[in-house]
Amino acid sequence: MKAFLILFLFITQLFSEAKLEHVTINNHDFTIVTEDYDIYDSKGTVLKFYREERNNDLKHLFSLTLYDKTGSCSAKSIENGHYEINGTTITLYSFWDRQGRIYDVPYGARIMKYEVQPSGTLKLISSEIYIETAEKSFDKESGMRFLWQTPETEKERMAFSRYIQNTERQFKGTFLVGEEAEQLMKKVKSALERKMSKRWK
């Protein structure tokens, strides 16, 4: 306990605006650090998830943006995130949006699920995304346009495939379309509503 208190004070010095939470999952101890930032034109809150090691070190496992606004007063990109722990499963929700006259930033959502293994390691179970990398009217030439229209030629099918592959690589998930994408968006928005409800309790 004394060692953990020293560790707590050390981390608090590193993150002057940080909040720490201790959780136990599958008989392993983890520390959740949330800290605010205000850098240039970006302002928000980030979550960092650590596993507590036997030598009292912390091993960083992942980070999640809980909230971010970037840009000028009239044009901002927005990212909103939430996490939920259910048994040994950690679910991360992310939502990207635009505000004002900004057209070349993403809109969409992602759900990532991790399973805490008996060894204390994390195993990625799934990661699903739906992302429009720019506003529809702003980008009429790339493969993104085939999210709303069916590609008819081989060239168009290849352009759509490249868009999917590039977006999956950038946002680290499997791209969903159609009804699956709609369900993904609904799940993320519901999770963010639960996040807001918890704030008001």
Short mmCIF file of N, CA, C and O in Angstrom, two decimals, residues 24-126:
data_model
loop_
_atom_site.label_atom_id
_atom_site.label_comp_id
_atom_site.label_asym_id
_atom_site.label_seq_id
_atom_site.Cartn_x
_atom_site.Cartn_y
_atom_site.Cartn_z
N THR A 24 -9.73 -3.25 -10.73
CA THR A 24 -9.25 -4.63 -10.78
C THR A 24 -10.11 -5.41 -11.78
O THR A 24 -11.34 -5.43 -11.65
N ILE A 25 -9.45 -6.02 -12.76
CA ILE A 25 -10.15 -6.78 -13.79
C ILE A 25 -9.46 -8.12 -13.94
O ILE A 25 -8.24 -8.18 -14.14
N ASN A 26 -10.23 -9.19 -13.84
CA ASN A 26 -9.70 -10.54 -13.98
C ASN A 26 -8.50 -10.77 -13.05
O ASN A 26 -7.48 -11.34 -13.44
N ASN A 27 -8.62 -10.26 -11.81
CA ASN A 27 -7.61 -10.42 -10.76
C ASN A 27 -6.31 -9.68 -11.05
O ASN A 27 -5.26 -10.01 -10.48
N HIS A 28 -6.36 -8.67 -11.91
CA HIS A 28 -5.19 -7.84 -12.19
C HIS A 28 -5.55 -6.38 -11.94
O HIS A 28 -6.68 -5.95 -12.17
N ASP A 29 -4.56 -5.63 -11.46
CA ASP A 29 -4.78 -4.23 -11.09
C ASP A 29 -4.37 -3.30 -12.23
O ASP A 29 -3.31 -3.47 -12.85
N PHE A 30 -5.22 -2.30 -12.46
CA PHE A 30 -4.97 -1.33 -13.52
C PHE A 30 -5.20 0.08 -12.97
O PHE A 30 -5.96 0.28 -12.01
N THR A 31 -4.53 1.04 -13.58
CA THR A 31 -4.70 2.44 -13.23
C THR A 31 -5.19 3.20 -14.46
O THR A 31 -4.62 3.08 -15.54
N ILE A 32 -6.27 3.96 -14.27
CA ILE A 32 -6.81 4.80 -15.34
C ILE A 32 -6.48 6.25 -15.02
O ILE A 32 -6.85 6.77 -13.96
N VAL A 33 -5.75 6.90 -15.90
CA VAL A 33 -5.36 8.30 -15.73
C VAL A 33 -6.11 9.14 -16.75
O VAL A 33 -6.07 8.85 -17.95
N THR A 34 -6.82 10.16 -16.30
CA THR A 34 -7.46 11.10 -17.22
C THR A 34 -6.84 12.48 -16.97
O THR A 34 -6.71 12.91 -15.82
N GLU A 35 -6.45 13.13 -18.05
CA GLU A 35 -5.83 14.45 -17.91
C GLU A 35 -6.35 15.39 -18.98
O GLU A 35 -6.64 14.99 -20.11
N ASP A 36 -6.47 16.66 -18.61
CA ASP A 36 -6.91 17.70 -19.53
C ASP A 36 -5.70 18.30 -20.23
O ASP A 36 -4.59 18.31 -19.69
N TYR A 37 -5.92 18.81 -21.43
CA TYR A 37 -4.85 19.50 -22.15
C TYR A 37 -5.43 20.70 -22.89
O TYR A 37 -6.62 20.75 -23.22
N ASP A 38 -4.59 21.67 -23.12
CA ASP A 38 -4.95 22.88 -23.87
C ASP A 38 -3.70 23.31 -24.62
O ASP A 38 -2.84 24.02 -24.09
N ILE A 39 -3.57 22.83 -25.86
CA ILE A 39 -2.36 23.03 -26.64
C ILE A 39 -2.71 23.69 -27.96
O ILE A 39 -3.45 23.13 -28.78
N TYR A 40 -2.19 24.89 -28.19
CA TYR A 40 -2.44 25.64 -29.41
C TYR A 40 -3.95 25.76 -29.65
O TYR A 40 -4.65 26.37 -28.86
N ASP A 41 -4.47 25.15 -30.71
CA ASP A 41 -5.90 25.27 -31.00
C ASP A 41 -6.67 24.01 -30.62
O ASP A 41 -7.80 23.81 -31.06
N SER A 42 -6.07 23.15 -29.78
CA SER A 42 -6.72 21.92 -29.35
C SER A 42 -6.94 21.94 -27.84
O SER A 42 -6.05 22.31 -27.07
N LYS A 43 -8.13 21.53 -27.44
CA LYS A 43 -8.46 21.48 -26.02
C LYS A 43 -9.30 20.24 -25.76
O LYS A 43 -10.24 19.95 -26.51
N GLY A 44 -8.95 19.49 -24.71
CA GLY A 44 -9.72 18.29 -24.46
C GLY A 44 -9.23 17.49 -23.27
O GLY A 44 -8.49 17.99 -22.42
N THR A 45 -9.65 16.22 -23.25
CA THR A 45 -9.32 15.30 -22.17
C THR A 45 -8.94 13.96 -22.76
O THR A 45 -9.63 13.45 -23.66
N VAL A 46 -7.85 13.38 -22.27
CA VAL A 46 -7.40 12.08 -22.75
C VAL A 46 -7.34 11.09 -21.60
O VAL A 46 -7.03 11.46 -20.46
N LEU A 47 -7.69 9.85 -21.88
CA LEU A 47 -7.60 8.76 -20.91
C LEU A 47 -6.42 7.88 -21.27
O LEU A 47 -6.20 7.56 -22.44
N LYS A 48 -5.64 7.48 -20.24
CA LYS A 48 -4.53 6.56 -20.44
C LYS A 48 -4.71 5.38 -19.49
O LYS A 48 -4.95 5.56 -18.30
N PHE A 49 -4.59 4.19 -20.04
CA PHE A 49 -4.88 2.96 -19.31
C PHE A 49 -3.57 2.20 -19.08
O PHE A 49 -2.85 1.90 -20.03
N TYR A 50 -3.27 1.91 -17.80
CA TYR A 50 -2.01 1.27 -17.43
C TYR A 50 -2.26 -0.02 -16.65
O TYR A 50 -3.22 -0.10 -15.87
N ARG A 51 -1.39 -0.99 -16.85
CA ARG A 51 -1.38 -2.17 -15.98
C ARG A 51 -0.33 -1.96 -14.90
O ARG A 51 0.79 -1.52 -15.18
N GLU A 52 -0.70 -2.26 -13.64
CA GLU A 52 0.23 -2.13 -12.53
C GLU A 52 1.11 -3.38 -12.46
O GLU A 52 0.61 -4.49 -12.31
N GLU A 53 2.40 -3.18 -12.59
CA GLU A 53 3.35 -4.28 -12.58
C GLU A 53 3.78 -4.63 -11.16
O GLU A 53 3.59 -3.84 -10.22
N ARG A 54 4.37 -5.79 -10.98
CA ARG A 54 4.78 -6.24 -9.65
C ARG A 54 5.87 -5.36 -9.05
O ARG A 54 6.00 -5.26 -7.83
N ASN A 55 6.68 -4.73 -9.89
CA ASN A 55 7.75 -3.86 -9.39
C ASN A 55 7.26 -2.43 -9.20
O ASN A 55 8.06 -1.50 -9.09
N ASN A 56 5.92 -2.26 -9.18
CA ASN A 56 5.26 -0.97 -8.99
C ASN A 56 5.40 -0.03 -10.19
O ASN A 56 5.07 1.15 -10.08
N ASP A 57 5.90 -0.55 -11.30
CA ASP A 57 5.89 0.24 -12.53
C ASP A 57 4.50 0.18 -13.16
O ASP A 57 3.69 -0.69 -12.84
N LEU A 58 4.25 1.12 -14.06
CA LEU A 58 3.00 1.13 -14.81
C LEU A 58 3.31 0.89 -16.28
O LEU A 58 4.16 1.56 -16.86
N LYS A 59 2.63 -0.07 -16.88
CA LYS A 59 2.80 -0.37 -18.30
C LYS A 59 1.63 0.22 -19.08
O LYS A 59 0.47 -0.16 -18.86
N HIS A 60 1.93 1.14 -19.98
CA HIS A 60 0.87 1.78 -20.76
C HIS A 60 0.30 0.79 -21.77
O HIS A 60 1.03 0.15 -22.53
N LEU A 61 -1.04 0.66 -21.80
CA LEU A 61 -1.70 -0.28 -22.69
C LEU A 61 -2.44 0.41 -23.83
O LEU A 61 -2.39 -0.06 -24.96
N PHE A 62 -3.14 1.49 -23.55
CA PHE A 62 -3.79 2.24 -24.63
C PHE A 62 -4.20 3.62 -24.12
O PHE A 62 -4.22 3.88 -22.92
N SER A 63 -4.50 4.49 -25.08
CA SER A 63 -5.04 5.82 -24.77
C SER A 63 -6.35 6.00 -25.53
O SER A 63 -6.56 5.39 -26.58
N LEU A 64 -7.22 6.84 -24.99
CA LEU A 64 -8.51 7.12 -25.61
C LEU A 64 -8.83 8.60 -25.42
O LEU A 64 -8.78 9.11 -24.29
N THR A 65 -9.14 9.28 -26.51
CA THR A 65 -9.58 10.67 -26.40
C THR A 65 -11.01 10.70 -25.90
O THR A 65 -11.92 10.17 -26.55
N LEU A 66 -11.21 11.30 -24.73
CA LEU A 66 -12.55 11.42 -24.17
C LEU A 66 -13.28 12.64 -24.73
O LEU A 66 -14.50 12.63 -24.86
N TYR A 67 -12.51 13.67 -25.04
CA TYR A 67 -13.10 14.85 -25.68
C TYR A 67 -11.99 15.69 -26.29
O TYR A 67 -10.93 15.84 -25.70
N ASP A 68 -12.26 16.20 -27.48
CA ASP A 68 -11.29 17.09 -28.13
C ASP A 68 -12.02 18.03 -29.08
O ASP A 68 -12.90 17.60 -29.84
N LYS A 69 -11.65 19.30 -29.00
CA LYS A 69 -12.09 20.29 -29.97
C LYS A 69 -10.84 20.94 -30.54
O LYS A 69 -10.01 21.47 -29.79
N THR A 70 -10.71 20.90 -31.86
CA THR A 70 -9.53 21.47 -32.51
C THR A 70 -9.97 22.40 -33.63
O THR A 70 -10.83 22.03 -34.44
N GLY A 71 -9.38 23.60 -33.67
CA GLY A 71 -9.69 24.52 -34.74
C GLY A 71 -10.05 25.90 -34.24
O GLY A 71 -9.91 26.21 -33.04
N SER A 72 -10.52 26.74 -35.15
CA SER A 72 -10.91 28.11 -34.81
C SER A 72 -12.33 28.14 -34.28
O SER A 72 -13.03 27.12 -34.25
N CYS A 73 -12.78 29.32 -33.91
CA CYS A 73 -14.14 29.46 -33.36
C CYS A 73 -15.21 29.07 -34.37
O CYS A 73 -16.25 28.53 -34.01
N SER A 74 -14.95 29.32 -35.66
CA SER A 74 -15.96 29.08 -36.68
C SER A 74 -15.80 27.74 -37.39
O SER A 74 -16.63 27.37 -38.21
N ALA A 75 -14.73 27.00 -37.07
CA ALA A 75 -14.49 25.73 -37.76
C ALA A 75 -13.73 24.80 -36.83
O ALA A 75 -12.53 24.98 -36.60
N LYS A 76 -14.41 23.79 -36.31
CA LYS A 76 -13.78 22.88 -35.36
C LYS A 76 -14.02 21.43 -35.73
O LYS A 76 -15.10 21.07 -36.20
N SER A 77 -13.00 20.61 -35.51
CA SER A 77 -13.19 19.16 -35.54
C SER A 77 -13.39 18.70 -34.10
O SER A 77 -12.77 19.23 -33.18
N ILE A 78 -14.27 17.73 -33.92
CA ILE A 78 -14.66 17.29 -32.59
C ILE A 78 -14.48 15.77 -32.49
O ILE A 78 -14.83 15.03 -33.41
N GLU A 79 -13.91 15.34 -31.38
CA GLU A 79 -13.84 13.91 -31.08
C GLU A 79 -14.38 13.68 -29.67
O GLU A 79 -14.00 14.39 -28.74
N ASN A 80 -15.26 12.71 -29.54
CA ASN A 80 -15.89 12.42 -28.26
C ASN A 80 -15.74 10.93 -27.99
O ASN A 80 -15.99 10.11 -28.87
N GLY A 81 -15.30 10.57 -26.78
CA GLY A 81 -15.07 9.17 -26.48
C GLY A 81 -15.63 8.75 -25.13
O GLY A 81 -15.92 9.58 -24.27
N HIS A 82 -15.77 7.45 -24.96
CA HIS A 82 -16.30 6.89 -23.72
C HIS A 82 -15.77 5.47 -23.59
O HIS A 82 -15.46 4.82 -24.60
N TYR A 83 -15.67 4.98 -22.36
CA TYR A 83 -15.26 3.59 -22.15
C TYR A 83 -16.20 2.94 -21.14
O TYR A 83 -16.76 3.60 -20.27
N GLU A 84 -16.36 1.63 -21.28
CA GLU A 84 -17.16 0.86 -20.33
C GLU A 84 -16.45 -0.45 -20.04
O GLU A 84 -15.88 -1.08 -20.95
N ILE A 85 -16.47 -0.85 -18.78
CA ILE A 85 -15.87 -2.11 -18.36
C ILE A 85 -16.99 -3.03 -17.90
O ILE A 85 -17.77 -2.68 -17.01
N ASN A 86 -17.09 -4.19 -18.53
CA ASN A 86 -18.13 -5.17 -18.20
C ASN A 86 -17.46 -6.52 -18.02
O ASN A 86 -17.10 -7.18 -19.00
N GLY A 87 -17.28 -6.92 -16.77
CA GLY A 87 -16.56 -8.17 -16.51
C GLY A 87 -15.11 -8.03 -16.92
O GLY A 87 -14.39 -7.15 -16.43
N THR A 88 -14.67 -8.86 -17.85
CA THR A 88 -13.29 -8.79 -18.33
C THR A 88 -13.18 -8.06 -19.67
O THR A 88 -12.12 -8.03 -20.28
N THR A 89 -14.29 -7.46 -20.12
CA THR A 89 -14.32 -6.78 -21.42
C THR A 89 -14.26 -5.27 -21.24
O THR A 89 -15.00 -4.70 -20.43
N ILE A 90 -13.36 -4.63 -21.98
CA ILE A 90 -13.26 -3.17 -22.01
C ILE A 90 -13.70 -2.71 -23.39
O ILE A 90 -13.13 -3.12 -24.40
N THR A 91 -14.72 -1.86 -23.44
CA THR A 91 -15.24 -1.36 -24.71
C THR A 91 -14.94 0.13 -24.83
O THR A 91 -15.24 0.90 -23.92
N LEU A 92 -14.33 0.51 -25.95
CA LEU A 92 -13.98 1.91 -26.21
C LEU A 92 -14.85 2.45 -27.34
O LEU A 92 -14.93 1.85 -28.42
N TYR A 93 -15.50 3.57 -27.09
CA TYR A 93 -16.37 4.21 -28.08
C TYR A 93 -15.74 5.53 -28.51
O TYR A 93 -15.32 6.33 -27.66
N SER A 94 -15.72 5.78 -29.82
CA SER A 94 -15.21 7.05 -30.34
C SER A 94 -16.16 7.58 -31.40
O SER A 94 -16.70 6.83 -32.21
N PHE A 95 -16.35 8.90 -31.37
CA PHE A 95 -17.23 9.56 -32.34
C PHE A 95 -16.54 10.82 -32.84
O PHE A 95 -16.05 11.63 -32.05
N TRP A 96 -16.48 10.98 -34.17
CA TRP A 96 -15.87 12.15 -34.79
C TRP A 96 -16.95 12.98 -35.47
O TRP A 96 -17.86 12.45 -36.11
N ASP A 97 -16.82 14.32 -35.36
CA ASP A 97 -17.83 15.20 -35.94
C ASP A 97 -17.18 16.52 -36.36
O ASP A 97 -15.99 16.76 -36.09
N ARG A 98 -17.97 17.37 -37.00
CA ARG A 98 -17.51 18.67 -37.47
C ARG A 98 -18.43 19.75 -36.93
O ARG A 98 -19.62 19.52 -36.72
N GLN A 99 -17.87 20.94 -36.76
CA GLN A 99 -18.67 22.08 -36.30
C GLN A 99 -18.25 23.31 -37.07
O GLN A 99 -17.08 23.69 -37.08
N GLY A 100 -19.21 23.94 -37.74
CA GLY A 100 -18.90 25.15 -38.50
C GLY A 100 -18.39 24.85 -39.90
O GLY A 100 -18.65 23.79 -40.46
N ARG A 101 -17.65 25.79 -40.43
CA ARG A 101 -17.18 25.69 -41.81
C ARG A 101 -15.86 24.93 -41.89
O ARG A 101 -14.78 25.50 -42.10
N ILE A 102 -15.95 23.65 -41.70
CA ILE A 102 -14.79 22.78 -41.82
C ILE A 102 -15.25 21.51 -42.53
O ILE A 102 -16.27 20.92 -42.18
N TYR A 103 -14.52 21.13 -43.57
CA TYR A 103 -15.03 20.09 -44.46
C TYR A 103 -14.08 18.91 -44.65
O TYR A 103 -14.49 17.86 -45.13
N ASP A 104 -12.81 19.08 -44.28
CA ASP A 104 -11.82 18.04 -44.57
C ASP A 104 -11.39 17.29 -43.32
O ASP A 104 -10.24 16.86 -43.21
N VAL A 105 -12.30 17.12 -42.37
CA VAL A 105 -12.03 16.33 -41.17
C VAL A 105 -13.08 15.23 -41.07
O VAL A 105 -14.15 15.32 -41.67
N PRO A 106 -12.80 14.17 -40.32
CA PRO A 106 -13.69 13.00 -40.35
C PRO A 106 -15.01 13.17 -39.62
O PRO A 106 -15.14 13.97 -38.69
N TYR A 107 -15.97 12.37 -40.07
CA TYR A 107 -17.24 12.18 -39.38
C TYR A 107 -17.47 10.67 -39.32
O TYR A 107 -17.34 9.97 -40.33
N GLY A 108 -17.79 10.17 -38.14
CA GLY A 108 -18.04 8.74 -38.04
C GLY A 108 -17.82 8.21 -36.64
O GLY A 108 -17.79 8.97 -35.67
N ALA A 109 -17.67 6.88 -36.54
CA ALA A 109 -17.61 6.25 -35.23
C ALA A 109 -16.76 4.99 -35.26
O ALA A 109 -16.50 4.42 -36.33
N ARG A 110 -16.34 4.59 -34.06
CA ARG A 110 -15.59 3.34 -33.91
C ARG A 110 -15.92 2.71 -32.56
O ARG A 110 -16.11 3.41 -31.56
N ILE A 111 -15.99 1.38 -32.55
CA ILE A 111 -16.11 0.62 -31.31
C ILE A 111 -14.98 -0.41 -31.28
O ILE A 111 -14.86 -1.23 -32.18
N MET A 112 -14.16 -0.34 -30.23
CA MET A 112 -13.09 -1.31 -30.03
C MET A 112 -13.38 -2.09 -28.75
O MET A 112 -13.78 -1.51 -27.74
N LYS A 113 -13.17 -3.41 -28.81
CA LYS A 113 -13.38 -4.25 -27.63
C LYS A 113 -12.11 -5.01 -27.30
O LYS A 113 -11.52 -5.66 -28.17
N TYR A 114 -11.70 -4.91 -26.03
CA TYR A 114 -10.55 -5.64 -25.52
C TYR A 114 -11.01 -6.63 -24.46
O TYR A 114 -11.96 -6.36 -23.71
N GLU A 115 -10.31 -7.75 -24.38
CA GLU A 115 -10.55 -8.74 -23.33
C GLU A 115 -9.30 -8.83 -22.46
O GLU A 115 -8.18 -8.99 -22.98
N VAL A 116 -9.48 -8.68 -21.14
CA VAL A 116 -8.35 -8.84 -20.23
C VAL A 116 -8.12 -10.34 -20.01
O VAL A 116 -8.98 -11.05 -19.51
N GLN A 117 -6.95 -10.80 -20.41
CA GLN A 117 -6.61 -12.22 -20.32
C GLN A 117 -6.19 -12.59 -18.89
O GLN A 117 -5.84 -11.72 -18.09
N PRO A 118 -6.21 -13.89 -18.55
CA PRO A 118 -5.77 -14.32 -17.22
C PRO A 118 -4.35 -13.87 -16.89
O PRO A 118 -4.01 -13.69 -15.72
N SER A 119 -3.53 -13.64 -17.92
CA SER A 119 -2.16 -13.19 -17.71
C SER A 119 -2.08 -11.69 -17.43
O SER A 119 -1.02 -11.17 -17.06
N GLY A 120 -3.20 -10.97 -17.62
CA GLY A 120 -3.21 -9.52 -17.42
C GLY A 120 -2.99 -8.75 -18.70
O GLY A 120 -3.06 -7.51 -18.70
N THR A 121 -2.70 -9.44 -19.80
CA THR A 121 -2.53 -8.76 -21.08
C THR A 121 -3.90 -8.47 -21.70
O THR A 121 -4.91 -9.06 -21.33
N LEU A 122 -3.91 -7.54 -22.66
CA LEU A 122 -5.13 -7.21 -23.37
C LEU A 122 -5.14 -7.87 -24.74
O LEU A 122 -4.14 -7.85 -25.45
N LYS A 123 -6.28 -8.44 -25.09
CA LYS A 123 -6.45 -9.02 -26.42
C LYS A 123 -7.55 -8.24 -27.14
O LYS A 123 -8.66 -8.10 -26.63
N LEU A 124 -7.21 -7.72 -28.32
CA LEU A 124 -8.21 -7.00 -29.11
C LEU A 124 -9.19 -8.00 -29.70
O LEU A 124 -8.83 -8.85 -30.50
N ILE A 125 -10.46 -7.89 -29.31
CA ILE A 125 -11.49 -8.80 -29.78
C ILE A 125 -12.07 -8.32 -31.11
O ILE A 125 -12.26 -9.10 -32.05
N SER A 126 -12.35 -7.03 -31.20
CA SER A 126 -12.91 -6.47 -32.43
C SER A 126 -12.70 -4.97 -32.47
O SER A 126 -12.54 -4.32 -31.43
#
